[in-house]
Amino acid sequence: MSKISISVANSVDNLEATKFLHKLLGMSLSTAKACLSNGKNAAFFSGELFLNDHNEVAENIRKIISFFCELNINLFIVEIDSTMDWEGTFNESNKISISIMLDILDNAKGCFH
């Protein structure tokens, strides 16, 4: 199992992105704006793959990737083992690319009902 965390790679001030996070993730507009303003130091999404809610988590990750790619906003995606704590893990050694994230999701497609 893997834990996934997503933030923007660099500080962003974008009303569309703020509204998107508010709508998709249910966070307040001020919290969404703060997450985007703080770049990779403020994850706006965290989830664990390969559990009972895998399909929902995977769908949200795909929506986030699609939306931010359309706006040309770089994401900072971190993957850690489910047994690890997030403390100290937001670094380049745990970062994965969008293509690797999508490969993980594609490989698990259809395995969870």
PDB file of C-alpha atoms in Angstrom:
ATOM      1  CA  MET A   1       0.000   0.000   0.000  1.00  0.00           C
ATOM      2  CA  SER A   2       1.103   3.544  -0.714  1.00  0.00           C
ATOM      3  CA  LYS A   3       0.327   6.917   0.745  1.00  0.00           C
ATOM      4  CA  ILE A   4       0.130   9.744  -1.771  1.00  0.00           C
ATOM      5  CA  SER A   5       0.364  13.449  -1.079  1.00  0.00           C
ATOM      6  CA  ILE A   6      -0.056  16.196  -3.656  1.00  0.00           C
ATOM      7  CA  SER A   7       0.855  19.861  -3.543  1.00  0.00           C
ATOM      8  CA  VAL A   8       1.891  22.413  -6.121  1.00  0.00           C
ATOM      9  CA  ALA A   9       5.613  22.511  -6.848  1.00  0.00           C
ATOM     10  CA  ASN A  10       5.798  26.298  -6.538  1.00  0.00           C
ATOM     11  CA  SER A  11       3.708  28.996  -4.937  1.00  0.00           C
ATOM     12  CA  VAL A  12       0.601  29.731  -6.998  1.00  0.00           C
ATOM     13  CA  ASP A  13      -2.042  32.450  -6.787  1.00  0.00           C
ATOM     14  CA  ASN A  14      -4.797  31.155  -9.051  1.00  0.00           C
ATOM     15  CA  LEU A  15      -8.503  31.650  -8.403  1.00  0.00           C
ATOM     16  CA  GLU A  16      -9.524  28.775 -10.715  1.00  0.00           C
ATOM     17  CA  ALA A  17      -7.268  26.340  -8.845  1.00  0.00           C
ATOM     18  CA  THR A  18      -8.542  27.611  -5.492  1.00  0.00           C
ATOM     19  CA  LYS A  19     -12.161  27.076  -6.542  1.00  0.00           C
ATOM     20  CA  PHE A  20     -11.316  23.641  -7.971  1.00  0.00           C
ATOM     21  CA  LEU A  21      -9.824  22.438  -4.672  1.00  0.00           C
ATOM     22  CA  HIS A  22     -12.782  23.892  -2.777  1.00  0.00           C
ATOM     23  CA  LYS A  23     -15.249  22.032  -4.967  1.00  0.00           C
ATOM     24  CA  LEU A  24     -13.388  18.708  -5.330  1.00  0.00           C
ATOM     25  CA  LEU A  25     -11.978  18.320  -1.842  1.00  0.00           C
ATOM     26  CA  GLY A  26     -14.451  20.368   0.186  1.00  0.00           C
ATOM     27  CA  MET A  27     -11.805  22.590   1.728  1.00  0.00           C
ATOM     28  CA  SER A  28     -12.526  26.217   2.487  1.00  0.00           C
ATOM     29  CA  LEU A  29     -11.465  28.778  -0.093  1.00  0.00           C
ATOM     30  CA  SER A  30      -9.002  30.319   2.377  1.00  0.00           C
ATOM     31  CA  THR A  31      -7.408  26.923   3.127  1.00  0.00           C
ATOM     32  CA  ALA A  32      -7.166  26.086  -0.584  1.00  0.00           C
ATOM     33  CA  LYS A  33      -5.586  29.481  -1.316  1.00  0.00           C
ATOM     34  CA  ALA A  34      -3.101  29.003   1.547  1.00  0.00           C
ATOM     35  CA  CYS A  35      -2.113  25.536   0.300  1.00  0.00           C
ATOM     36  CA  LEU A  36      -1.478  26.868  -3.187  1.00  0.00           C
ATOM     37  CA  SER A  37       0.451  29.864  -1.838  1.00  0.00           C
ATOM     38  CA  ASN A  38       2.766  27.662   0.212  1.00  0.00           C
ATOM     39  CA  GLY A  39       3.870  25.475  -2.695  1.00  0.00           C
ATOM     40  CA  LYS A  40       5.258  22.035  -1.979  1.00  0.00           C
ATOM     41  CA  ASN A  41       5.258  22.716   1.767  1.00  0.00           C
ATOM     42  CA  ALA A  42       1.456  22.575   1.961  1.00  0.00           C
ATOM     43  CA  ALA A  43      -0.163  19.437   0.603  1.00  0.00           C
ATOM     44  CA  PHE A  44      -3.778  19.899  -0.408  1.00  0.00           C
ATOM     45  CA  PHE A  45      -4.424  16.189  -0.995  1.00  0.00           C
ATOM     46  CA  SER A  46      -3.394  13.085   0.896  1.00  0.00           C
ATOM     47  CA  GLY A  47      -4.761   9.612   0.402  1.00  0.00           C
ATOM     48  CA  GLU A  48      -3.873   5.971   0.639  1.00  0.00           C
ATOM     49  CA  LEU A  49      -4.082   3.667  -2.352  1.00  0.00           C
ATOM     50  CA  PHE A  50      -5.227   0.042  -2.512  1.00  0.00           C
ATOM     51  CA  LEU A  51      -7.772   0.224   0.311  1.00  0.00           C
ATOM     52  CA  ASN A  52     -11.587  -0.046   0.163  1.00  0.00           C
ATOM     53  CA  ASP A  53     -11.863   3.548  -1.094  1.00  0.00           C
ATOM     54  CA  HIS A  54      -9.162   3.084  -3.761  1.00  0.00           C
ATOM     55  CA  ASN A  55     -11.438   3.974  -6.687  1.00  0.00           C
ATOM     56  CA  GLU A  56     -12.499   7.267  -5.080  1.00  0.00           C
ATOM     57  CA  VAL A  57      -8.915   8.182  -4.164  1.00  0.00           C
ATOM     58  CA  ALA A  58      -7.683   7.262  -7.652  1.00  0.00           C
ATOM     59  CA  GLU A  59     -10.454   9.286  -9.301  1.00  0.00           C
ATOM     60  CA  ASN A  60      -9.585  12.366  -7.238  1.00  0.00           C
ATOM     61  CA  ILE A  61      -5.894  12.009  -8.093  1.00  0.00           C
ATOM     62  CA  ARG A  62      -6.714  11.766 -11.805  1.00  0.00           C
ATOM     63  CA  LYS A  63      -8.966  14.849 -11.598  1.00  0.00           C
ATOM     64  CA  ILE A  64      -6.259  16.819  -9.792  1.00  0.00           C
ATOM     65  CA  ILE A  65      -3.579  15.841 -12.304  1.00  0.00           C
ATOM     66  CA  SER A  66      -5.807  16.632 -15.277  1.00  0.00           C
ATOM     67  CA  PHE A  67      -6.906  20.001 -13.937  1.00  0.00           C
ATOM     68  CA  PHE A  68      -3.465  21.242 -12.936  1.00  0.00           C
ATOM     69  CA  CYS A  69      -1.896  20.018 -16.195  1.00  0.00           C
ATOM     70  CA  GLU A  70      -4.503  22.007 -18.137  1.00  0.00           C
ATOM     71  CA  LEU A  71      -3.426  25.124 -16.227  1.00  0.00           C
ATOM     72  CA  ASN A  72       0.289  24.286 -16.675  1.00  0.00           C
ATOM     73  CA  ILE A  73       0.784  24.253 -12.908  1.00  0.00           C
ATOM     74  CA  ASN A  74       3.464  21.804 -11.790  1.00  0.00           C
ATOM     75  CA  LEU A  75       2.546  19.347  -9.081  1.00  0.00           C
ATOM     76  CA  PHE A  76       4.743  17.904  -6.345  1.00  0.00           C
ATOM     77  CA  ILE A  77       3.602  14.323  -5.763  1.00  0.00           C
ATOM     78  CA  VAL A  78       5.060  12.301  -2.901  1.00  0.00           C
ATOM     79  CA  GLU A  79       4.651   8.560  -2.429  1.00  0.00           C
ATOM     80  CA  ILE A  80       5.579   6.755   0.765  1.00  0.00           C
ATOM     81  CA  ASP A  81       4.921   3.316   2.181  1.00  0.00           C
ATOM     82  CA  SER A  82       1.722   3.025   4.197  1.00  0.00           C
ATOM     83  CA  THR A  83       3.728   2.185   7.323  1.00  0.00           C
ATOM     84  CA  MET A  84       5.619   5.497   7.209  1.00  0.00           C
ATOM     85  CA  ASP A  85       4.689   8.782   8.825  1.00  0.00           C
ATOM     86  CA  TRP A  86       4.587  11.954   6.719  1.00  0.00           C
ATOM     87  CA  GLU A  87       7.124  13.685   8.974  1.00  0.00           C
ATOM     88  CA  GLY A  88      10.179  14.608   6.905  1.00  0.00           C
ATOM     89  CA  THR A  89       9.016  12.888   3.722  1.00  0.00           C
ATOM     90  CA  PHE A  90       8.251  15.916   1.537  1.00  0.00           C
ATOM     91  CA  ASN A  91      11.519  15.824  -0.367  1.00  0.00           C
ATOM     92  CA  GLU A  92      12.934  14.906  -3.750  1.00  0.00           C
ATOM     93  CA  SER A  93      13.768  11.338  -2.709  1.00  0.00           C
ATOM     94  CA  ASN A  94      10.055  10.545  -2.245  1.00  0.00           C
ATOM     95  CA  LYS A  95       8.810  12.595  -5.185  1.00  0.00           C
ATOM     96  CA  ILE A  96       7.278  10.763  -8.142  1.00  0.00           C
ATOM     97  CA  SER A  97       6.400  12.094 -11.572  1.00  0.00           C
ATOM     98  CA  ILE A  98       2.895  12.461 -12.929  1.00  0.00           C
ATOM     99  CA  SER A  99       3.580   9.661 -15.414  1.00  0.00           C
ATOM    100  CA  ILE A 100       4.621   7.272 -12.625  1.00  0.00           C
ATOM    101  CA  MET A 101       1.534   8.232 -10.610  1.00  0.00           C
ATOM    102  CA  LEU A 102      -0.706   7.538 -13.595  1.00  0.00           C
ATOM    103  CA  ASP A 103       1.074   4.226 -14.238  1.00  0.00           C
ATOM    104  CA  ILE A 104       0.390   3.165 -10.639  1.00  0.00           C
ATOM    105  CA  LEU A 105      -3.282   4.041 -11.058  1.00  0.00           C
ATOM    106  CA  ASP A 106      -3.524   2.369 -14.469  1.00  0.00           C
ATOM    107  CA  ASN A 107      -1.935  -0.842 -13.165  1.00  0.00           C
ATOM    108  CA  ALA A 108      -4.528  -1.056 -10.385  1.00  0.00           C
ATOM    109  CA  LYS A 109      -7.484  -0.247 -12.638  1.00  0.00           C
ATOM    110  CA  GLY A 110     -10.210  -2.858 -12.354  1.00  0.00           C
ATOM    111  CA  CYS A 111      -8.701  -4.518  -9.277  1.00  0.00           C
ATOM    112  CA  PHE A 112     -11.029  -2.729  -6.842  1.00  0.00           C
ATOM    113  CA  HIS A 113     -14.802  -2.845  -7.012  1.00  0.00           C
TER     114      HIS A 113
END
